[in-house]
mmCIF file of C-alpha atoms in Angstrom:
data_model
loop_
_atom_site.group_PDB
_atom_site.id
_atom_site.type_symbol
_atom_site.label_atom_id
_atom_site.label_comp_id
_atom_site.label_asym_id
_atom_site.label_seq_id
_atom_site.Cartn_x
_atom_site.Cartn_y
_atom_site.Cartn_z
ATOM 1 C CA UNK A 846 145.652 160.037 68.198
ATOM 2 C CA UNK A 847 145.716 163.312 68.908
ATOM 3 C CA UNK A 848 145.033 164.347 72.643
ATOM 4 C CA UNK A 849 142.433 167.215 72.629
ATOM 5 C CA UNK A 850 142.368 170.124 75.615
ATOM 6 C CA UNK A 851 138.858 171.348 76.210
ATOM 7 C CA UNK A 852 138.713 175.450 76.633
ATOM 8 C CA UNK A 853 135.639 176.698 77.839
ATOM 9 C CA UNK A 854 134.750 179.727 76.457
ATOM 10 C CA UNK A 855 133.400 181.532 79.594
ATOM 11 C CA UNK A 856 135.710 180.606 82.681
ATOM 12 C CA UNK A 857 133.510 180.383 85.857
ATOM 13 C CA UNK A 858 133.611 179.193 89.264
ATOM 14 C CA UNK A 859 131.274 176.370 90.228
ATOM 15 C CA UNK A 860 129.640 175.503 93.571
ATOM 16 C CA UNK A 861 129.777 171.877 93.823
ATOM 17 C CA UNK A 862 128.048 169.881 96.909
ATOM 18 C CA UNK A 863 128.736 166.268 97.849
ATOM 19 C CA UNK A 864 126.643 164.760 99.995
ATOM 20 C CA UNK A 865 125.137 161.433 101.045
ATOM 21 C CA UNK A 866 125.861 158.497 103.624
ATOM 22 C CA UNK A 867 128.440 156.335 101.313
ATOM 23 C CA UNK A 868 132.002 156.536 101.265
ATOM 24 C CA UNK A 869 133.551 159.097 98.382
ATOM 25 C CA UNK A 870 132.773 162.580 99.513
ATOM 26 C CA UNK A 871 135.920 163.999 101.278
ATOM 27 C CA UNK A 872 138.147 161.495 99.040
ATOM 28 C CA UNK A 873 136.039 163.093 95.989
ATOM 29 C CA UNK A 874 136.971 166.514 96.916
ATOM 30 C CA UNK A 875 140.586 165.374 97.428
ATOM 31 C CA UNK A 876 140.474 164.551 93.652
ATOM 32 C CA UNK A 877 139.193 167.911 93.124
ATOM 33 C CA UNK A 878 142.272 169.056 94.608
ATOM 34 C CA UNK A 879 144.801 166.765 92.787
ATOM 35 C CA UNK A 880 142.934 167.416 89.301
ATOM 36 C CA UNK A 881 142.988 171.301 89.990
ATOM 37 C CA UNK A 882 146.659 171.092 90.996
ATOM 38 C CA UNK A 883 147.222 169.349 87.440
ATOM 39 C CA UNK A 884 145.956 172.582 85.904
ATOM 40 C CA UNK A 885 148.121 174.589 87.941
ATOM 41 C CA UNK A 886 145.369 175.823 89.964
ATOM 42 C CA UNK A 887 145.543 176.906 93.847
ATOM 43 C CA UNK A 888 143.701 175.077 96.418
ATOM 44 C CA UNK A 889 142.773 175.640 99.817
ATOM 45 C CA UNK A 890 141.263 173.268 101.940
ATOM 46 C CA UNK A 891 139.452 173.730 105.522
ATOM 47 C CA UNK A 892 138.157 170.457 107.369
ATOM 48 C CA UNK A 893 135.419 171.266 110.138
ATOM 49 C CA UNK A 894 135.081 168.572 112.825
ATOM 50 C CA UNK A 895 138.632 167.084 111.697
ATOM 51 C CA UNK A 896 141.508 167.453 113.521
ATOM 52 C CA UNK A 897 141.796 164.770 116.124
ATOM 53 C CA UNK A 898 142.416 161.612 113.931
ATOM 54 C CA UNK A 899 145.405 161.406 111.299
ATOM 55 C CA UNK A 900 144.137 160.939 107.835
ATOM 56 C CA UNK A 901 146.402 160.585 104.744
ATOM 57 C CA UNK A 902 145.199 163.191 102.795
ATOM 58 C CA UNK A 903 147.333 165.652 105.290
ATOM 59 C CA UNK A 904 150.881 164.235 104.041
ATOM 60 C CA UNK A 905 149.415 164.033 100.527
ATOM 61 C CA UNK A 906 148.832 167.088 99.788
ATOM 62 C CA UNK A 907 152.268 168.309 101.414
ATOM 63 C CA UNK A 908 153.758 166.474 98.491
ATOM 64 C CA UNK A 909 151.581 169.062 95.957
ATOM 65 C CA UNK A 910 154.530 171.555 95.581
ATOM 66 C CA UNK A 911 152.839 173.918 97.922
ATOM 67 C CA UNK A 912 149.776 174.167 95.704
ATOM 68 C CA UNK A 913 147.425 172.914 97.937
ATOM 69 C CA UNK A 914 146.938 174.246 101.740
ATOM 70 C CA UNK A 915 145.250 172.084 104.316
ATOM 71 C CA UNK A 916 143.886 173.444 107.575
ATOM 72 C CA UNK A 917 141.992 170.484 109.628
ATOM 73 C CA UNK A 918 139.900 172.905 112.317
ATOM 74 C CA UNK A 919 138.432 170.461 114.465
ATOM 75 C CA UNK A 920 137.924 168.117 116.976
ATOM 76 C CA UNK A 921 136.625 164.985 115.591
ATOM 77 C CA UNK A 922 132.980 164.273 114.817
ATOM 78 C CA UNK A 923 130.559 165.768 117.311
ATOM 79 C CA UNK A 924 128.356 163.455 118.767
ATOM 80 C CA UNK A 925 129.883 160.545 118.273
ATOM 81 C CA UNK A 926 130.807 157.884 120.701
ATOM 82 C CA UNK A 927 134.287 158.466 122.380
ATOM 83 C CA UNK A 928 134.322 161.996 121.508
ATOM 84 C CA UNK A 929 134.843 163.785 124.725
ATOM 85 C CA UNK A 930 134.308 167.557 123.696
ATOM 86 C CA UNK A 931 131.091 169.578 124.210
ATOM 87 C CA UNK A 932 129.066 170.693 121.536
ATOM 88 C CA UNK A 933 130.171 174.143 122.408
ATOM 89 C CA UNK A 934 133.760 173.184 122.014
ATOM 90 C CA UNK A 935 132.817 171.896 118.456
ATOM 91 C CA UNK A 936 130.596 175.037 117.683
ATOM 92 C CA UNK A 937 133.627 177.243 118.678
ATOM 93 C CA UNK A 938 136.080 175.561 116.001
ATOM 94 C CA UNK A 939 133.498 175.330 113.498
ATOM 95 C CA UNK A 940 132.756 179.270 113.813
ATOM 96 C CA UNK A 941 136.884 179.549 113.503
ATOM 97 C CA UNK A 942 136.348 177.456 110.571
ATOM 98 C CA UNK A 943 133.996 179.984 108.918
ATOM 99 C CA UNK A 944 136.119 183.056 109.649
ATOM 100 C CA UNK A 945 138.951 181.215 108.000
ATOM 101 C CA UNK A 946 137.112 179.954 105.007
ATOM 102 C CA UNK A 947 136.185 184.075 104.502
ATOM 103 C CA UNK A 948 139.671 185.088 104.853
ATOM 104 C CA UNK A 949 140.737 182.809 102.847
ATOM 105 C CA UNK A 950 138.045 183.561 100.117
ATOM 106 C CA UNK A 951 138.981 187.342 100.432
ATOM 107 C CA UNK A 952 142.419 186.675 100.242
ATOM 108 C CA UNK A 953 142.087 186.044 96.390
ATOM 109 C CA UNK A 954 145.098 183.415 96.617
ATOM 110 C CA UNK A 955 142.960 180.503 95.381
ATOM 111 C CA UNK A 956 141.037 179.090 92.738
ATOM 112 C CA UNK A 957 139.477 176.221 94.626
ATOM 113 C CA UNK A 958 137.979 176.308 97.927
ATOM 114 C CA UNK A 959 137.196 173.033 99.919
ATOM 115 C CA UNK A 960 135.451 173.221 103.074
ATOM 116 C CA UNK A 961 135.077 169.598 103.908
ATOM 117 C CA UNK A 962 132.195 168.566 106.364
ATOM 118 C CA UNK A 963 130.408 171.640 106.248
ATOM 119 C CA UNK A 964 127.186 170.002 105.518
ATOM 120 C CA UNK A 965 127.304 167.823 108.144
ATOM 121 C CA UNK A 966 128.687 170.871 110.761
ATOM 122 C CA UNK A 967 125.149 173.005 109.650
ATOM 123 C CA UNK A 968 123.070 169.745 110.287
ATOM 124 C CA UNK A 969 124.826 169.593 113.730
ATOM 125 C CA UNK A 970 124.256 173.418 114.255
ATOM 126 C CA UNK A 971 127.787 173.746 114.468
ATOM 127 C CA UNK A 972 127.189 176.650 111.930
ATOM 128 C CA UNK A 973 124.135 178.495 110.989
ATOM 129 C CA UNK A 974 122.643 178.217 107.623
ATOM 130 C CA UNK A 975 122.723 182.015 107.507
ATOM 131 C CA UNK A 976 126.689 181.342 107.842
ATOM 132 C CA UNK A 977 126.772 179.190 104.606
ATOM 133 C CA UNK A 978 124.893 181.609 102.884
ATOM 134 C CA UNK A 979 126.896 184.343 103.604
ATOM 135 C CA UNK A 980 129.972 182.469 102.011
ATOM 136 C CA UNK A 981 128.067 181.515 99.226
ATOM 137 C CA UNK A 982 126.946 185.513 98.885
ATOM 138 C CA UNK A 983 130.675 186.951 99.178
ATOM 139 C CA UNK A 984 132.352 184.260 96.710
ATOM 140 C CA UNK A 985 134.170 185.755 94.027
ATOM 141 C CA UNK A 986 132.832 184.754 90.511
ATOM 142 C CA UNK A 987 135.633 182.619 89.387
ATOM 143 C CA UNK A 988 136.513 180.709 92.611
ATOM 144 C CA UNK A 989 135.538 177.077 92.973
ATOM 145 C CA UNK A 990 133.710 176.384 96.304
ATOM 146 C CA UNK A 991 133.408 172.638 96.892
ATOM 147 C CA UNK A 992 131.020 171.595 100.234
ATOM 148 C CA UNK A 993 131.325 168.226 101.306
ATOM 149 C CA UNK A 994 129.499 166.144 104.283
ATOM 150 C CA UNK A 995 126.180 164.232 104.632
ATOM 151 C CA UNK A 996 122.806 165.852 105.300
ATOM 152 C CA UNK A 997 123.255 169.106 103.178
ATOM 153 C CA UNK A 998 121.003 171.416 103.655
ATOM 154 C CA UNK A 999 118.273 171.494 100.378
ATOM 155 C CA UNK A 1000 118.906 175.529 100.607
ATOM 156 C CA UNK A 1001 122.410 174.787 99.619
ATOM 157 C CA UNK A 1002 121.789 172.315 97.468
ATOM 158 C CA UNK A 1003 119.548 174.689 95.606
ATOM 159 C CA UNK A 1004 122.468 177.292 95.096
ATOM 160 C CA UNK A 1005 124.734 174.889 93.914
ATOM 161 C CA UNK A 1006 125.770 174.280 90.043
ATOM 162 C CA UNK A 1007 126.366 170.420 90.535
ATOM 163 C CA UNK A 1008 125.293 168.197 93.214
ATOM 164 C CA UNK A 1009 125.932 164.799 93.904
ATOM 165 C CA UNK A 1010 124.548 162.402 96.389
ATOM 166 C CA UNK A 1011 127.080 159.302 97.368
ATOM 167 C CA UNK A 1012 124.977 156.305 98.536
ATOM 168 C CA UNK A 1013 126.286 153.592 100.316
ATOM 169 C CA UNK A 1014 125.567 150.212 98.440
ATOM 170 C CA UNK A 1015 128.024 148.196 100.717
ATOM 171 C CA UNK A 1016 130.669 148.889 103.388
ATOM 172 C CA UNK A 1017 133.332 146.986 104.614
ATOM 173 C CA UNK A 1018 132.916 147.681 108.290
ATOM 174 C CA UNK A 1019 129.345 146.126 108.204
ATOM 175 C CA UNK A 1020 131.415 143.052 107.836
ATOM 176 C CA UNK A 1021 133.812 143.794 110.680
ATOM 177 C CA UNK A 1022 136.578 144.920 108.302
ATOM 178 C CA UNK A 1023 138.496 148.095 110.276
ATOM 179 C CA UNK A 1024 139.498 151.319 108.374
ATOM 180 C CA UNK A 1025 142.228 150.856 106.104
ATOM 181 C CA UNK A 1026 145.105 153.351 105.560
ATOM 182 C CA UNK A 1027 144.879 155.057 102.129
ATOM 183 C CA UNK A 1028 141.235 153.681 101.335
ATOM 184 C CA UNK A 1029 139.448 154.733 104.638
ATOM 185 C CA UNK A 1030 141.423 157.494 105.949
ATOM 186 C CA UNK B 886 144.745 167.840 121.566
ATOM 187 C CA UNK B 887 146.238 164.830 120.802
ATOM 188 C CA UNK B 888 146.362 163.635 117.343
ATOM 189 C CA UNK B 889 145.692 159.855 117.174
ATOM 190 C CA UNK B 890 146.400 157.399 114.325
ATOM 191 C CA UNK B 891 144.305 154.505 113.794
ATOM 192 C CA UNK B 892 146.415 151.380 113.070
ATOM 193 C CA UNK B 893 144.087 148.319 111.913
ATOM 194 C CA UNK B 894 145.062 145.091 113.883
ATOM 195 C CA UNK B 895 144.636 143.477 110.409
ATOM 196 C CA UNK B 896 145.694 145.011 107.295
ATOM 197 C CA UNK B 897 144.018 143.886 104.316
ATOM 198 C CA UNK B 898 143.465 144.773 100.458
ATOM 199 C CA UNK B 899 139.634 146.142 99.977
ATOM 200 C CA UNK B 900 137.858 145.915 96.784
ATOM 201 C CA UNK B 901 135.951 149.310 96.190
ATOM 202 C CA UNK B 902 133.375 150.043 93.314
ATOM 203 C CA UNK B 903 132.327 153.562 92.561
ATOM 204 C CA UNK B 904 129.246 153.522 90.391
ATOM 205 C CA UNK B 905 126.325 155.705 89.375
ATOM 206 C CA UNK B 906 125.248 158.700 87.031
ATOM 207 C CA UNK B 907 126.842 161.647 89.318
ATOM 208 C CA UNK B 908 129.923 163.267 89.349
ATOM 209 C CA UNK B 909 132.597 162.215 91.624
ATOM 210 C CA UNK B 910 133.476 158.409 90.771
ATOM 211 C CA UNK B 911 137.014 158.992 89.195
ATOM 212 C CA UNK B 912 137.398 162.289 91.137
ATOM 213 C CA UNK B 913 137.012 160.243 94.286
ATOM 214 C CA UNK B 914 139.364 157.301 93.057
ATOM 215 C CA UNK B 915 142.005 160.107 92.460
ATOM 216 C CA UNK B 916 141.383 161.266 96.223
ATOM 217 C CA UNK B 917 142.140 157.724 97.184
ATOM 218 C CA UNK B 918 145.361 157.964 95.318
ATOM 219 C CA UNK B 919 146.302 160.938 96.833
ATOM 220 C CA UNK B 920 145.393 159.642 100.243
ATOM 221 C CA UNK B 921 147.399 156.319 99.932
ATOM 222 C CA UNK B 922 150.561 158.512 98.887
ATOM 223 C CA UNK B 923 150.035 160.337 102.081
ATOM 224 C CA UNK B 924 150.657 156.721 103.781
ATOM 225 C CA UNK B 925 153.439 155.984 101.633
ATOM 226 C CA UNK B 926 151.602 153.696 99.561
ATOM 227 C CA UNK B 927 152.292 153.239 95.968
ATOM 228 C CA UNK B 928 149.699 153.555 93.532
ATOM 229 C CA UNK B 929 148.771 152.568 89.720
ATOM 230 C CA UNK B 930 145.748 154.008 87.767
ATOM 231 C CA UNK B 931 144.846 152.433 84.757
ATOM 232 C CA UNK B 932 142.256 154.575 82.983
ATOM 233 C CA UNK B 933 139.775 152.312 80.406
ATOM 234 C CA UNK B 934 138.515 154.724 77.591
ATOM 235 C CA UNK B 935 139.907 157.742 78.301
ATOM 236 C CA UNK B 936 143.230 158.888 76.732
ATOM 237 C CA UNK B 937 141.947 161.538 73.843
ATOM 238 C CA UNK B 938 141.125 164.567 76.043
ATOM 239 C CA UNK B 939 143.699 165.855 78.388
ATOM 240 C CA UNK B 940 142.596 165.593 82.196
ATOM 241 C CA UNK B 941 144.192 167.744 85.187
ATOM 242 C CA UNK B 942 144.804 164.254 86.997
ATOM 243 C CA UNK B 943 147.528 163.627 84.336
ATOM 244 C CA UNK B 944 149.275 166.084 85.537
ATOM 245 C CA UNK B 945 148.230 166.179 89.167
ATOM 246 C CA UNK B 946 149.452 162.601 90.203
ATOM 247 C CA UNK B 947 153.180 163.506 88.314
ATOM 248 C CA UNK B 948 153.784 165.942 91.044
ATOM 249 C CA UNK B 949 153.432 163.144 93.731
ATOM 250 C CA UNK B 950 157.435 161.955 93.733
ATOM 251 C CA UNK B 951 156.763 159.015 91.778
ATOM 252 C CA UNK B 952 154.318 157.072 93.658
ATOM 253 C CA UNK B 953 151.619 157.264 90.926
ATOM 254 C CA UNK B 954 151.644 155.785 87.817
ATOM 255 C CA UNK B 955 148.987 156.687 85.400
ATOM 256 C CA UNK B 956 148.439 154.913 82.053
ATOM 257 C CA UNK B 957 145.537 156.195 79.883
ATOM 258 C CA UNK B 958 144.573 153.590 77.557
ATOM 259 C CA UNK B 959 142.099 154.600 75.682
ATOM 260 C CA UNK B 960 140.537 156.485 72.591
ATOM 261 C CA UNK B 961 137.422 158.190 74.511
ATOM 262 C CA UNK B 962 133.833 156.799 75.652
ATOM 263 C CA UNK B 963 132.782 154.156 73.198
ATOM 264 C CA UNK B 964 129.750 155.069 71.572
ATOM 265 C CA UNK B 965 129.352 158.776 72.416
ATOM 266 C CA UNK B 966 128.583 161.538 69.801
ATOM 267 C CA UNK B 967 131.917 162.913 67.997
ATOM 268 C CA UNK B 968 133.879 160.019 69.020
ATOM 269 C CA UNK B 969 135.141 158.466 65.602
ATOM 270 C CA UNK B 970 136.360 155.040 66.748
ATOM 271 C CA UNK B 971 134.769 151.479 66.144
ATOM 272 C CA UNK B 972 133.621 149.286 68.790
ATOM 273 C CA UNK B 973 136.402 146.924 67.493
ATOM 274 C CA UNK B 974 138.958 149.505 68.165
ATOM 275 C CA UNK B 975 138.023 150.534 71.508
ATOM 276 C CA UNK B 976 137.800 147.086 72.536
ATOM 277 C CA UNK B 977 141.436 146.330 71.309
ATOM 278 C CA UNK B 978 142.354 148.850 73.687
ATOM 279 C CA UNK B 979 140.552 147.768 76.518
ATOM 280 C CA UNK B 980 141.559 144.397 75.928
ATOM 281 C CA UNK B 981 145.101 145.735 76.342
ATOM 282 C CA UNK B 982 144.244 147.663 79.487
ATOM 283 C CA UNK B 983 143.374 143.880 81.189
ATOM 284 C CA UNK B 984 146.672 142.776 80.269
ATOM 285 C CA UNK B 985 148.190 145.835 81.763
ATOM 286 C CA UNK B 986 146.243 145.410 85.078
ATOM 287 C CA UNK B 987 147.386 142.108 85.504
ATOM 288 C CA UNK B 988 150.802 142.829 84.826
ATOM 289 C CA UNK B 989 150.806 145.568 87.333
ATOM 290 C CA UNK B 990 149.093 143.269 89.829
ATOM 291 C CA UNK B 991 151.382 140.673 89.331
ATOM 292 C CA UNK B 992 154.659 142.858 89.720
ATOM 293 C CA UNK B 993 154.015 143.375 93.450
ATOM 294 C CA UNK B 994 155.149 147.101 92.960
ATOM 295 C CA UNK B 995 151.969 148.216 93.851
ATOM 296 C CA UNK B 996 149.492 148.626 97.102
ATOM 297 C CA UNK B 997 146.690 150.420 95.516
ATOM 298 C CA UNK B 998 145.620 149.422 91.805
ATOM 299 C CA UNK B 999 142.586 152.026 90.200
ATOM 300 C CA UNK B 1000 140.987 150.651 87.295
ATOM 301 C CA UNK B 1001 139.206 153.857 86.210
ATOM 302 C CA UNK B 1002 135.824 153.604 84.126
ATOM 303 C CA UNK B 1003 136.314 149.511 83.867
ATOM 304 C CA UNK B 1004 132.837 149.130 84.932
ATOM 305 C CA UNK B 1005 131.346 151.127 82.233
ATOM 306 C CA UNK B 1006 134.066 149.135 79.904
ATOM 307 C CA UNK B 1007 132.500 146.296 81.098
ATOM 308 C CA UNK B 1008 129.153 147.598 80.197
ATOM 309 C CA UNK B 1009 129.548 148.330 76.950
ATOM 310 C CA UNK B 1010 131.253 145.049 76.120
ATOM 311 C CA UNK B 1011 135.040 146.220 75.778
ATOM 312 C CA UNK B 1012 136.025 143.356 78.217
ATOM 313 C CA UNK B 1013 134.031 140.714 79.571
ATOM 314 C CA UNK B 1014 132.921 139.764 82.982
ATOM 315 C CA UNK B 1015 134.698 136.896 83.196
ATOM 316 C CA UNK B 1016 137.890 139.348 82.758
ATOM 317 C CA UNK B 1017 136.828 141.341 85.642
ATOM 318 C CA UNK B 1018 136.093 138.266 87.662
ATOM 319 C CA UNK B 1019 139.665 137.187 86.584
ATOM 320 C CA UNK B 1020 141.320 140.246 88.026
ATOM 321 C CA UNK B 1021 139.679 139.766 91.324
ATOM 322 C CA UNK B 1022 140.341 136.182 91.619
ATOM 323 C CA UNK B 1023 144.139 136.879 91.206
ATOM 324 C CA UNK B 1024 144.249 140.185 93.323
ATOM 325 C CA UNK B 1025 146.736 139.702 95.972
ATOM 326 C CA UNK B 1026 144.926 139.753 99.352
ATOM 327 C CA UNK B 1027 147.015 143.152 100.760
ATOM 328 C CA UNK B 1028 146.154 145.081 97.183
ATOM 329 C CA UNK B 1029 143.625 147.395 97.265
ATOM 330 C CA UNK B 1030 141.298 147.348 94.067
ATOM 331 C CA UNK B 1031 139.219 150.110 93.062
ATOM 332 C CA UNK B 1032 136.830 150.014 89.943
ATOM 333 C CA UNK B 1033 134.797 153.124 88.662
ATOM 334 C CA UNK B 1034 132.404 153.797 86.132
ATOM 335 C CA UNK B 1035 129.205 153.967 85.504
ATOM 336 C CA UNK B 1036 126.629 150.850 85.300
ATOM 337 C CA UNK B 1037 128.509 148.464 87.497
ATOM 338 C CA UNK B 1038 127.858 144.932 87.134
ATOM 339 C CA UNK B 1039 125.857 143.142 89.977
ATOM 340 C CA UNK B 1040 127.970 140.497 90.413
ATOM 341 C CA UNK B 1041 131.434 142.759 90.707
ATOM 342 C CA UNK B 1042 129.598 144.706 93.465
ATOM 343 C CA UNK B 1043 128.474 141.520 95.057
ATOM 344 C CA UNK B 1044 132.062 140.808 95.243
ATOM 345 C CA UNK B 1045 133.379 144.349 96.671
ATOM 346 C CA UNK B 1046 134.141 145.255 100.120
ATOM 347 C CA UNK B 1047 132.878 148.650 99.787
ATOM 348 C CA UNK B 1048 130.405 150.141 96.971
ATOM 349 C CA UNK B 1049 128.989 153.574 96.589
ATOM 350 C CA UNK B 1050 126.853 154.921 94.096
ATOM 351 C CA UNK B 1051 126.967 158.546 93.107
ATOM 352 C CA UNK B 1052 123.885 159.974 92.194
ATOM 353 C CA UNK B 1053 123.252 163.211 90.144
ATOM 354 C CA UNK B 1054 121.347 165.693 92.021
ATOM 355 C CA UNK B 1055 122.167 168.596 89.885
ATOM 356 C CA UNK B 1056 124.676 169.053 87.183
ATOM 357 C CA UNK B 1057 126.312 172.199 85.705
ATOM 358 C CA UNK B 1058 125.771 171.237 82.497
ATOM 359 C CA UNK B 1059 122.414 170.980 82.625
ATOM 360 C CA UNK B 1060 122.091 174.780 82.889
ATOM 361 C CA UNK B 1061 124.756 175.125 79.997
ATOM 362 C CA UNK B 1062 127.468 175.549 81.885
ATOM 363 C CA UNK B 1063 130.840 174.405 80.097
ATOM 364 C CA UNK B 1064 132.957 171.980 82.018
ATOM 365 C CA UNK B 1065 135.615 173.801 84.066
ATOM 366 C CA UNK B 1066 139.248 172.661 84.187
ATOM 367 C CA UNK B 1067 140.255 171.415 87.809
ATOM 368 C CA UNK B 1068 136.178 170.615 88.593
ATOM 369 C CA UNK B 1069 134.963 168.631 85.845
ATOM 370 C CA UNK B 1070 138.026 167.428 83.955
#
């Protein structure tokens, strides 16, 4: 059997939104990073809100030969039980993440930019709708931009090329099973 | 800010089903592979039906220092336009994939086994429901098992710990945009 390789007639950057309440949003973005590296593309991941709790992808991407740069800019999920930081502190970090996203976008060094949890950050008013529009407005046409997180704004979904909603059918934690390394973080 | 690491009191293998018609099922499984490698876990990926068309994850996982083994066992999607192989030929490959899955499961060498597109293979009668139950029945308790593909069987969802349905809100191909390397394959 011959293995074929699809080559699109026109290369173009896509805007992808992954939203919803089920498991598989950040995970899906990490899968795109892995797949992109297989194609020789360079990837930048900026995580909003995340940063206070270790997750396996931090070390996973380090193994990808310098093809993926990951920055976790946050202080945990704003407003959840046990998180000690104020809305103002979370917003300050998210604002720095927006600046970083512009910087990485303008650098021309990356083919895929993943803004992990930006949808959620927008929903929580850690960033403004106009700021996310601003990123979409200045995106170079060949750069793929992936925006993850629950509660994606309808205007951002409208501007995307591909958007998926991950719905929870079941989740282990509802049976009292704790998060497991490699699957849940 | 101190970075914390969550350690579950009880380690256990999870059964995860990722189904639905939207983008992000295989991609999500690849993200779990990347995350698992970050935790030092060993991963085996067996792709049902896939094998005739290059996808970036084939090279992406090769970069992960031998922590991920991937076998694409198939001849493309059974029944789609342009696929020249008979149902019997597709079924033969899928049956070999089931045997391979048992072999890898029994080897004790892996922490995470991903059976990519097995839900779809079951829906298309390339494998039997009893065969998928058989895999679940013999799964070692600490092995994570991820089953992806559209049209997941309700009995398999019932037996999972975590199940997500990826719904399509939008897809670039509906605007006539061809699949793009790194995002779509």
